[in-house]
Coordinates of C-alpha atoms in Angstrom, one line a residue:
M9 CA -23.5 -7.2 7.3
L10 CA -21.5 -10.0 5.7
D11 CA -18.6 -11.5 7.7
V12 CA -15.9 -11.4 5.0
K13 CA -12.3 -12.2 5.0
Y14 CA -9.7 -12.9 2.3
Y15 CA -7.5 -15.9 1.8
K16 CA -4.8 -16.8 -0.7
D17 CA -3.3 -20.2 -1.4
Y18 CA -0.6 -21.2 -3.9
R19 CA -2.7 -20.4 -7.0
H20 CA -6.0 -18.8 -6.0
N21 CA -7.4 -15.8 -4.2
Y22 CA -10.6 -16.3 -2.3
L23 CA -13.2 -14.1 -0.7
I24 CA -14.7 -16.1 2.3
I25 CA -18.1 -15.5 3.8
K26 CA -19.1 -17.1 7.1
D27 CA -22.6 -18.4 7.5
D28 CA -24.8 -15.9 9.3
G29 CA -27.7 -18.4 9.6
S30 CA -29.2 -17.8 6.2
L31 CA -27.3 -20.6 4.4
S32 CA -29.1 -23.2 6.5
E33 CA -32.4 -21.6 5.5
Y34 CA -31.8 -21.1 1.8
V35 CA -30.6 -24.6 0.9
Y36 CA -31.8 -24.6 -2.7
Q37 CA -30.0 -21.3 -3.5
R38 CA -26.8 -22.5 -1.8
K39 CA -26.7 -25.8 -3.7
M40 CA -27.5 -24.1 -7.1
M41 CA -24.7 -21.6 -6.8
T42 CA -22.1 -24.1 -5.4
E43 CA -22.9 -27.0 -7.7
N44 CA -23.2 -25.0 -11.0
T45 CA -21.0 -22.5 -12.9
I46 CA -23.4 -19.6 -13.5
K47 CA -22.2 -17.1 -16.0
G48 CA -21.8 -13.7 -14.4
L49 CA -21.4 -15.0 -10.8
L50 CA -18.2 -15.6 -8.9
N51 CA -17.4 -19.3 -8.8
C52 CA -18.3 -20.5 -5.3
Q53 CA -17.2 -23.5 -3.2
E54 CA -18.9 -24.8 -0.1
R55 CA -16.7 -25.9 2.8
F56 CA -17.5 -27.2 6.3
I57 CA -14.8 -26.2 8.8
N58 CA -15.2 -26.7 12.6
G59 CA -18.9 -27.3 12.2
E60 CA -19.4 -24.0 10.2
I61 CA -20.5 -23.4 6.6
L62 CA -18.1 -21.3 4.7
L63 CA -18.5 -20.0 1.1
Y64 CA -15.3 -19.6 -0.8
Y65 CA -15.7 -17.2 -3.8
E66 CA -12.8 -17.2 -6.2
I67 CA -11.5 -13.7 -7.1
T68 CA -8.3 -14.7 -8.8
S69 CA -7.2 -12.1 -11.4
R70 CA -10.1 -9.9 -10.4
Q71 CA -10.4 -6.5 -8.7
S72 CA -13.4 -4.9 -7.0
L73 CA -15.0 -1.8 -8.4
F74 CA -14.0 0.0 -5.3
H75 CA -10.3 -0.5 -6.1
I76 CA -10.5 -0.1 -9.9
F77 CA -12.2 3.3 -9.8
D78 CA -10.5 4.5 -6.6
G79 CA -8.2 6.7 -8.7
K80 CA -10.0 7.2 -12.0
G81 CA -13.4 8.2 -13.3
I82 CA -16.2 6.1 -14.7
G83 CA -17.0 6.8 -18.3
M84 CA -19.9 5.9 -20.6
D85 CA -18.1 2.8 -21.8
E86 CA -17.8 1.4 -18.3
L87 CA -21.4 2.2 -17.4
G88 CA -22.7 0.6 -20.6
S89 CA -20.6 -2.5 -20.1
F90 CA -21.7 -2.8 -16.4
F91 CA -25.4 -2.6 -17.1
V92 CA -25.2 -4.9 -20.1
Q93 CA -23.6 -7.6 -18.0
L94 CA -26.0 -6.9 -15.1
K95 CA -28.8 -7.7 -17.5
V96 CA -27.0 -11.0 -18.6
V97 CA -26.5 -12.1 -15.0
N98 CA -30.1 -11.3 -14.1
D99 CA -31.4 -13.4 -17.0
M100 CA -29.1 -16.3 -15.8
L101 CA -30.5 -16.1 -12.3
Q102 CA -34.0 -16.4 -13.7
K103 CA -33.1 -19.5 -15.6
Y104 CA -31.7 -21.0 -12.4
L105 CA -34.8 -19.8 -10.4
L106 CA -32.6 -17.7 -8.1
D107 CA -33.7 -14.5 -6.4
G108 CA -32.0 -11.5 -8.1
S109 CA -32.3 -9.5 -4.9
C110 CA -29.5 -11.6 -3.4
L111 CA -26.9 -10.0 -5.6
A112 CA -24.5 -8.1 -3.4
L113 CA -24.5 -4.8 -5.3
S114 CA -21.8 -3.2 -3.3
P115 CA -18.6 -1.8 -4.9
E116 CA -16.5 -4.1 -2.7
Y117 CA -18.3 -7.2 -3.9
I118 CA -18.5 -6.5 -7.6
F119 CA -15.4 -7.8 -9.4
Q120 CA -14.0 -7.2 -12.8
N121 CA -11.3 -9.0 -14.8
I122 CA -9.4 -5.9 -15.7
E123 CA -7.9 -7.5 -18.8
T124 CA -11.1 -8.8 -20.4
G125 CA -13.5 -6.3 -18.8
E126 CA -15.9 -9.1 -17.7
Y127 CA -17.8 -8.5 -14.5
S128 CA -18.5 -11.1 -11.8
F129 CA -21.1 -10.6 -9.1
L130 CA -21.2 -12.1 -5.6
Y131 CA -24.4 -14.0 -4.9
Y132 CA -25.2 -14.7 -1.2
P133 CA -28.6 -16.2 -0.3
G134 CA -30.7 -13.9 1.9
S135 CA -28.3 -11.0 1.6
D136 CA -29.3 -7.4 1.7
E137 CA -25.7 -6.2 1.3
G138 CA -25.8 -3.2 -1.0
S139 CA -28.7 -2.0 -3.1
L140 CA -28.8 -0.5 -6.6
S141 CA -29.4 2.9 -5.1
K142 CA -26.3 2.7 -3.0
L143 CA -24.3 1.5 -6.0
M144 CA -25.6 4.5 -8.0
D145 CA -24.3 6.8 -5.2
F146 CA -20.9 5.2 -5.7
F147 CA -21.2 5.8 -9.5
I148 CA -22.2 9.4 -8.9
S149 CA -19.1 10.0 -6.7
K150 CA -16.8 8.3 -9.2
V151 CA -18.2 9.4 -12.6
D152 CA -15.8 11.2 -15.0
G153 CA -16.9 14.8 -14.9
E154 CA -15.5 15.4 -18.4
D155 CA -17.7 12.7 -19.9
M156 CA -21.0 14.6 -20.0
E157 CA -22.9 11.6 -21.4
A158 CA -21.8 9.5 -18.5
V159 CA -22.8 12.2 -16.0
E160 CA -26.2 12.6 -17.6
A161 CA -26.8 8.8 -17.6
V162 CA -25.8 8.4 -14.0
Y163 CA -28.1 11.0 -12.7
K164 CA -31.0 9.9 -14.9
I165 CA -30.7 6.3 -13.6
A166 CA -30.4 7.5 -10.0
D167 CA -33.5 9.6 -10.4
L168 CA -35.4 6.6 -11.9
I169 CA -34.4 4.4 -8.9
N170 CA -35.4 7.1 -6.4
R171 CA -38.8 7.3 -8.1
E172 CA -39.1 3.5 -8.2
Q173 CA -39.4 3.7 -12.0
F174 CA -36.2 1.9 -12.8
V175 CA -36.5 -0.8 -15.5
L176 CA -33.2 -2.3 -16.7
D177 CA -34.4 -3.1 -20.2
E178 CA -35.4 0.5 -20.8
V179 CA -32.1 1.8 -19.4
L180 CA -30.2 -0.5 -21.7
R181 CA -31.9 1.1 -24.7
W182 CA -30.0 4.3 -23.9
F183 CA -26.7 2.5 -24.1
Q184 CA -27.8 0.6 -27.2
D185 CA -28.3 3.8 -29.0
D186 CA -24.9 5.0 -27.9
I187 CA -23.4 1.6 -28.9
S188 CA -25.0 1.9 -32.4
Q189 CA -23.5 5.3 -32.9
R190 CA -20.0 4.2 -31.7
K191 CA -20.2 1.1 -33.9
K192 CA -20.7 3.4 -36.9
D193 CA -17.6 5.3 -35.9
N194 CA -15.7 2.1 -35.3
Y195 CA -15.0 3.3 -31.8
F196 CA -16.9 1.1 -29.3
P197 CA -15.0 -1.8 -27.9
Y198 CA -15.6 -5.2 -29.5
E199 CA -16.7 -6.8 -26.2
M200 CA -19.5 -4.3 -25.8
Q201 CA -20.7 -4.8 -29.4
F202 CA -20.7 -8.6 -28.8
Q203 CA -22.7 -8.3 -25.6
N204 CA -25.1 -5.8 -27.0
Q205 CA -25.8 -8.1 -30.0
K206 CA -26.3 -11.0 -27.6
L207 CA -28.6 -8.9 -25.5
S208 CA -30.7 -7.8 -28.5
D209 CA -31.1 -11.4 -29.7
Q210 CA -32.0 -12.5 -26.2
N211 CA -34.7 -9.7 -25.9
Q212 CA -36.2 -10.8 -29.2
S213 CA -36.2 -14.4 -28.1
D214 CA -37.9 -13.4 -24.8
Q215 CA -40.6 -11.5 -26.6
A216 CA -41.3 -14.5 -28.9
Q217 CA -41.8 -16.9 -26.0
R218 CA -44.0 -14.7 -23.7
S219 CA -46.9 -17.0 -24.2
G220 CA -45.1 -20.1 -22.8
Y221 CA -42.0 -21.3 -21.1
R222 CA -39.3 -22.8 -23.3
R223 CA -36.4 -24.5 -21.5
E224 CA -33.0 -24.1 -23.2
S225 CA -29.7 -25.7 -22.6
L226 CA -27.8 -23.8 -20.0
D227 CA -24.5 -24.7 -21.6
E228 CA -25.4 -22.5 -24.6
E229 CA -25.8 -19.5 -22.4
E230 CA -22.4 -20.0 -20.9
G231 CA -20.4 -19.8 -24.1
G232 CA -17.2 -17.7 -24.0
N233 CA -17.0 -14.2 -25.3
G234 CA -13.2 -13.8 -25.4
E235 CA -12.8 -13.5 -29.2
G236 CA -11.6 -10.3 -30.7
K237 CA -9.7 -9.1 -27.7
E238 CA -6.3 -7.6 -28.4
P239 CA -3.7 -8.2 -25.7
Y240 CA -2.4 -5.2 -23.9
E241 CA 1.0 -4.4 -25.2
S242 CA 3.7 -3.7 -22.6
V243 CA 4.9 -0.1 -22.7
M244 CA 8.4 -1.2 -22.0
S245 CA 8.4 -3.5 -25.0
Q246 CA 8.4 -0.4 -27.2
T247 CA 11.4 1.3 -25.8
F248 CA 14.1 -0.7 -27.6
P249 CA 14.7 0.0 -31.4
E250 CA 15.1 -3.6 -32.3
E251 CA 14.3 -3.0 -36.0
K252 CA 17.0 -0.4 -36.2
D253 CA 19.5 -2.9 -34.7
A254 CA 18.5 -5.5 -37.2
K255 CA 19.0 -3.1 -40.1
E256 CA 22.5 -2.2 -38.8
I257 CA 23.5 -5.9 -38.5
T258 CA 22.2 -6.6 -42.0
R259 CA 24.2 -3.6 -43.3
D260 CA 27.4 -4.8 -41.5
F261 CA 26.9 -8.2 -42.9
K262 CA 26.6 -6.9 -46.5
K263 CA 29.9 -4.9 -46.0
A264 CA 31.7 -8.0 -44.6
L265 CA 30.4 -10.3 -47.3
P266 CA 32.7 -9.3 -50.1
V267 CA 35.8 -9.6 -47.9
L268 CA 34.6 -13.0 -46.7
G269 CA 34.0 -14.0 -50.3
I270 CA 37.5 -13.0 -51.4
G271 CA 39.0 -14.9 -48.5
I272 CA 37.0 -18.1 -49.2
S273 CA 37.7 -17.8 -53.0
G274 CA 41.4 -17.3 -52.4
A275 CA 41.5 -20.3 -50.0
G276 CA 39.8 -22.4 -52.7
I277 CA 42.3 -21.3 -55.3
L278 CA 45.3 -22.1 -53.1
T279 CA 43.8 -25.5 -52.3
Y280 CA 43.4 -26.2 -56.0
V281 CA 47.0 -25.2 -56.8
M282 CA 48.5 -27.3 -53.9
Y283 CA 46.5 -30.4 -55.0
F284 CA 47.0 -30.3 -58.8
Y285 CA 50.5 -28.8 -59.2
Q286 CA 54.0 -29.9 -58.2
L287 CA 55.5 -26.9 -56.3
S288 CA 59.0 -25.9 -55.5
Y289 CA 60.1 -25.0 -52.0
K290 CA 59.9 -21.3 -52.9
E291 CA 56.5 -21.7 -54.3
E292 CA 55.3 -23.5 -51.2
I293 CA 56.5 -20.5 -49.1
Y294 CA 54.3 -18.2 -51.3
I295 CA 51.4 -20.6 -50.9
I296 CA 51.7 -20.6 -47.1
A297 CA 51.9 -16.7 -47.1
G298 CA 48.7 -16.8 -49.3
W299 CA 47.0 -19.0 -46.7
V300 CA 47.9 -16.6 -43.9
L301 CA 46.5 -13.7 -45.9
M302 CA 43.3 -15.6 -46.7
A303 CA 42.9 -16.6 -43.1
V304 CA 43.3 -12.9 -42.0
L305 CA 40.7 -11.8 -44.5
I306 CA 38.2 -14.5 -43.4
L307 CA 38.8 -13.9 -39.7
G308 CA 38.6 -10.1 -40.2
A309 CA 35.3 -10.5 -42.0
I310 CA 33.8 -12.7 -39.3
L311 CA 34.9 -10.3 -36.6
W312 CA 33.5 -7.4 -38.6
Y313 CA 30.1 -9.1 -38.5
L314 CA 30.3 -10.4 -34.9
H315 CA 31.5 -7.2 -33.3
P316 CA 28.1 -5.4 -33.4
L317 CA 26.4 -8.6 -32.1
L318 CA 28.8 -8.8 -29.2
N319 CA 28.2 -5.2 -28.2
R320 CA 24.4 -5.3 -28.8
K321 CA 23.6 -6.9 -25.4
K322 CA 25.6 -4.2 -23.6
K323 CA 24.0 -1.5 -25.7
I324 CA 20.4 -2.8 -25.0
Q325 CA 21.2 -3.0 -21.2
E326 CA 22.3 0.6 -21.2
Q327 CA 19.2 1.7 -23.1
E328 CA 17.0 -0.3 -20.8
D329 CA 18.5 1.3 -17.7
T330 CA 18.1 4.8 -19.2
E331 CA 14.5 4.1 -20.3
R332 CA 13.5 2.6 -17.0
E333 CA 14.8 5.6 -15.1
R334 CA 12.8 7.9 -17.3
Y335 CA 9.7 5.8 -17.5
Y336 CA 9.3 4.8 -13.9
T337 CA 9.4 8.5 -12.8
P338 CA 5.8 9.7 -12.7
A339 CA 4.9 13.0 -14.3
Y340 CA 4.2 14.7 -11.1
E341 CA 6.7 15.8 -8.5
N342 CA 6.2 16.6 -4.8
N343 CA 6.5 20.4 -4.8
E344 CA 5.1 20.9 -1.3
T345 CA 7.4 23.0 0.9
V346 CA 7.4 23.7 4.6
S347 CA 6.5 27.3 5.3
D348 CA 9.0 29.5 7.1
T349 CA 8.3 30.2 10.8
D350 CA 9.5 32.8 13.3
I351 CA 13.2 32.4 14.2
G352 CA 13.6 30.8 17.6
N353 CA 10.5 28.7 17.4
T354 CA 10.7 24.9 17.1
V355 CA 8.1 23.6 14.7
F356 CA 7.2 19.9 14.5
I357 CA 7.3 18.7 10.9
P358 CA 5.5 15.4 10.1
W359 CA 7.8 12.7 8.7
T360 CA 5.6 12.5 5.6
E361 CA 6.6 16.1 4.8
S362 CA 10.2 16.0 5.9
Y363 CA 11.1 12.9 3.9
E364 CA 11.3 12.4 0.2
N365 CA 8.2 10.0 0.1
K366 CA 9.8 7.8 -2.5
L367 CA 10.5 4.1 -2.9
Y368 CA 13.9 3.4 -4.3
S369 CA 14.6 0.1 -6.0
M370 CA 17.2 -2.2 -4.5
D371 CA 17.4 -4.2 -7.7
K372 CA 20.6 -3.7 -9.8
K373 CA 18.9 -4.5 -13.1
I374 CA 15.8 -2.3 -12.6
K375 CA 16.8 1.1 -11.5
C376 CA 13.6 2.9 -10.7
H377 CA 11.7 4.7 -8.0
I378 CA 8.1 5.1 -7.0
D379 CA 7.2 8.7 -6.2
L380 CA 4.5 8.9 -3.5
G381 CA 4.0 12.6 -3.8
S382 CA 0.6 12.3 -5.3
L383 CA -1.8 9.7 -3.8
P384 CA -3.7 7.4 -4.3
L385 CA -1.3 5.5 -6.6
T386 CA -1.8 2.0 -8.0
V387 CA 1.1 0.0 -9.3
G388 CA 1.0 -3.0 -11.7
K389 CA 2.0 -4.1 -15.2
L390 CA -1.3 -3.5 -17.1
A391 CA -1.0 -0.2 -18.9
G392 CA -4.3 1.8 -18.7
A393 CA -5.5 0.1 -15.5
V394 CA -2.8 1.4 -13.1
D395 CA -1.2 4.7 -12.4
M396 CA 2.3 3.4 -12.7
V397 CA 3.4 0.5 -14.9
I398 CA 6.2 -1.8 -13.8
D399 CA 6.9 -4.4 -16.6
E400 CA 8.3 -7.3 -14.5
K401 CA 7.2 -10.9 -14.6
S402 CA 6.5 -11.1 -10.8
I403 CA 4.3 -8.0 -10.8
S404 CA 0.5 -8.6 -11.2
R405 CA -1.7 -6.6 -13.5
M406 CA -2.9 -4.6 -10.5
H407 CA -0.5 -5.3 -7.7
A408 CA -0.6 -2.8 -4.9
K409 CA -2.1 0.6 -4.0
F410 CA -0.6 3.4 -2.0
F411 CA -2.9 5.9 -0.3
R412 CA -2.8 8.6 2.4
D413 CA -4.9 8.8 5.6
G414 CA -4.1 12.1 7.3
N415 CA -0.3 12.4 7.5
K416 CA 0.2 8.6 7.2
I417 CA 0.9 6.6 4.1
Y418 CA -0.5 3.1 3.7
I419 CA 0.2 0.3 1.3
S420 CA -2.5 -2.2 0.3
D421 CA -2.2 -5.5 -1.6
L422 CA -4.6 -5.9 -4.5
N423 CA -4.9 -9.7 -4.6
S424 CA -1.5 -9.9 -6.2
T425 CA -0.2 -13.3 -7.2
N426 CA 3.3 -13.0 -5.8
G427 CA 2.4 -10.9 -2.9
T428 CA 3.2 -7.5 -1.3
F429 CA 5.6 -7.5 1.6
R430 CA 6.6 -4.9 4.3
N431 CA 9.8 -5.7 6.2
G432 CA 9.6 -9.3 5.1
M433 CA 6.0 -9.8 6.3
R434 CA 3.4 -10.6 3.6
L435 CA 0.2 -8.5 3.6
A436 CA -3.0 -10.4 3.4
P437 CA -5.1 -9.8 0.3
N438 CA -6.8 -6.4 0.4
A439 CA -5.1 -5.7 3.7
S440 CA -3.4 -2.3 4.4
E441 CA -0.4 -1.4 6.5
M442 CA 1.2 1.9 7.3
I443 CA 4.7 2.4 6.0
E444 CA 7.5 4.4 7.6
P445 CA 10.9 5.7 6.4
G446 CA 13.4 2.8 6.3
D447 CA 10.8 0.2 5.6
E448 CA 11.7 -2.5 3.0
I449 CA 8.8 -2.9 0.6
R450 CA 8.7 -5.9 -1.8
L451 CA 6.4 -6.1 -4.8
G452 CA 6.7 -9.6 -6.2
K453 CA 10.5 -10.0 -6.6
L454 CA 11.3 -6.3 -6.6
K455 CA 12.6 -4.8 -3.4
F456 CA 12.3 -1.1 -2.5
I457 CA 13.5 1.0 0.4
Y458 CA 11.2 3.8 1.6
R459 CA 12.9 7.1 2.2

């Protein structure tokens, strides 16, 4: 079993593995993985501390399969993307003459960038941490029961592995057929189409060079695949009717424009009269009165236009507060009640049932609460990847997870950038701590009180 711990510095999150004796034996593998950037593998650094060899794997902005699919099912898209990228990383290992059996195929050690969908695998020389059969057991337990294609594919692959007839290239043909159909329907994600096309070209190239070995530039294999990705739009960015406000301001300006034009024109005429004509004292009084009238018209037109702008900020803030209160409340509510008991008997009620089980925001600008009535619950700012979205700059895409163990509720940090805190103490990456009523929980810059 790997000796693993997590570490975070100012900019990076690391998974650290201590040498179990195999690193001294597999020197070639160790040097290849630490001296090269191999596509599909976690970037790795070798450090010598207190006479020991430590491998630092960078997991910044990545989450393990265990955390990603802890609260949601695995569909056909996710399965196809995983096996396509598993094929790519296996081909890269062959080019670097690395043993593919050293991939740690355990859900805790397979990471994904949840924004791009790219998988990164942990490679440890001489490791037997996690096999493909155990990984399929995880997929079976997490597969989306409503996606019948995914259910069928998972059980077929598991059966092939048990009968020792699993061939990755043949399995990928199932997904290629599914990809072709989805491409016709313009449904399948662009990234999967790109990777599938790359895989098809690579398979054709491999067949053409079976008779001999052709060495290619490794740099060509490590080209990026980030084109065509659409950024995730923040849900909160759609809550304010900015277009409507702009139309109202334009309408007010059109109404104020004639009045402003009259005032400016009148001021111009009065200036012309005063400059080119000799006026009597009485006429000068009339001119001054005209100037006052024009000034009132001009000032009134300006105020007519500026008044909506001055009130706009206050209006947006009120709308923001209302929308946040509505949006941050999950659809579920804790409807559990304590059953009645015989009169005269004292019944112990666990604090998780007697309390509200909610985190209330202590921030004056963001009035929201996190309902812990239905767990597990992941919190972050990337819509579609978490159960509850909090659109705030200090919140990571997947920031923290709340889960229940018996009658106790725990909070776990998910490699967040700005940290998860309990009563002022920062949680280590992927570490969990029990929370109790009265605890102060801080996610990034947002403070909550648990009640």
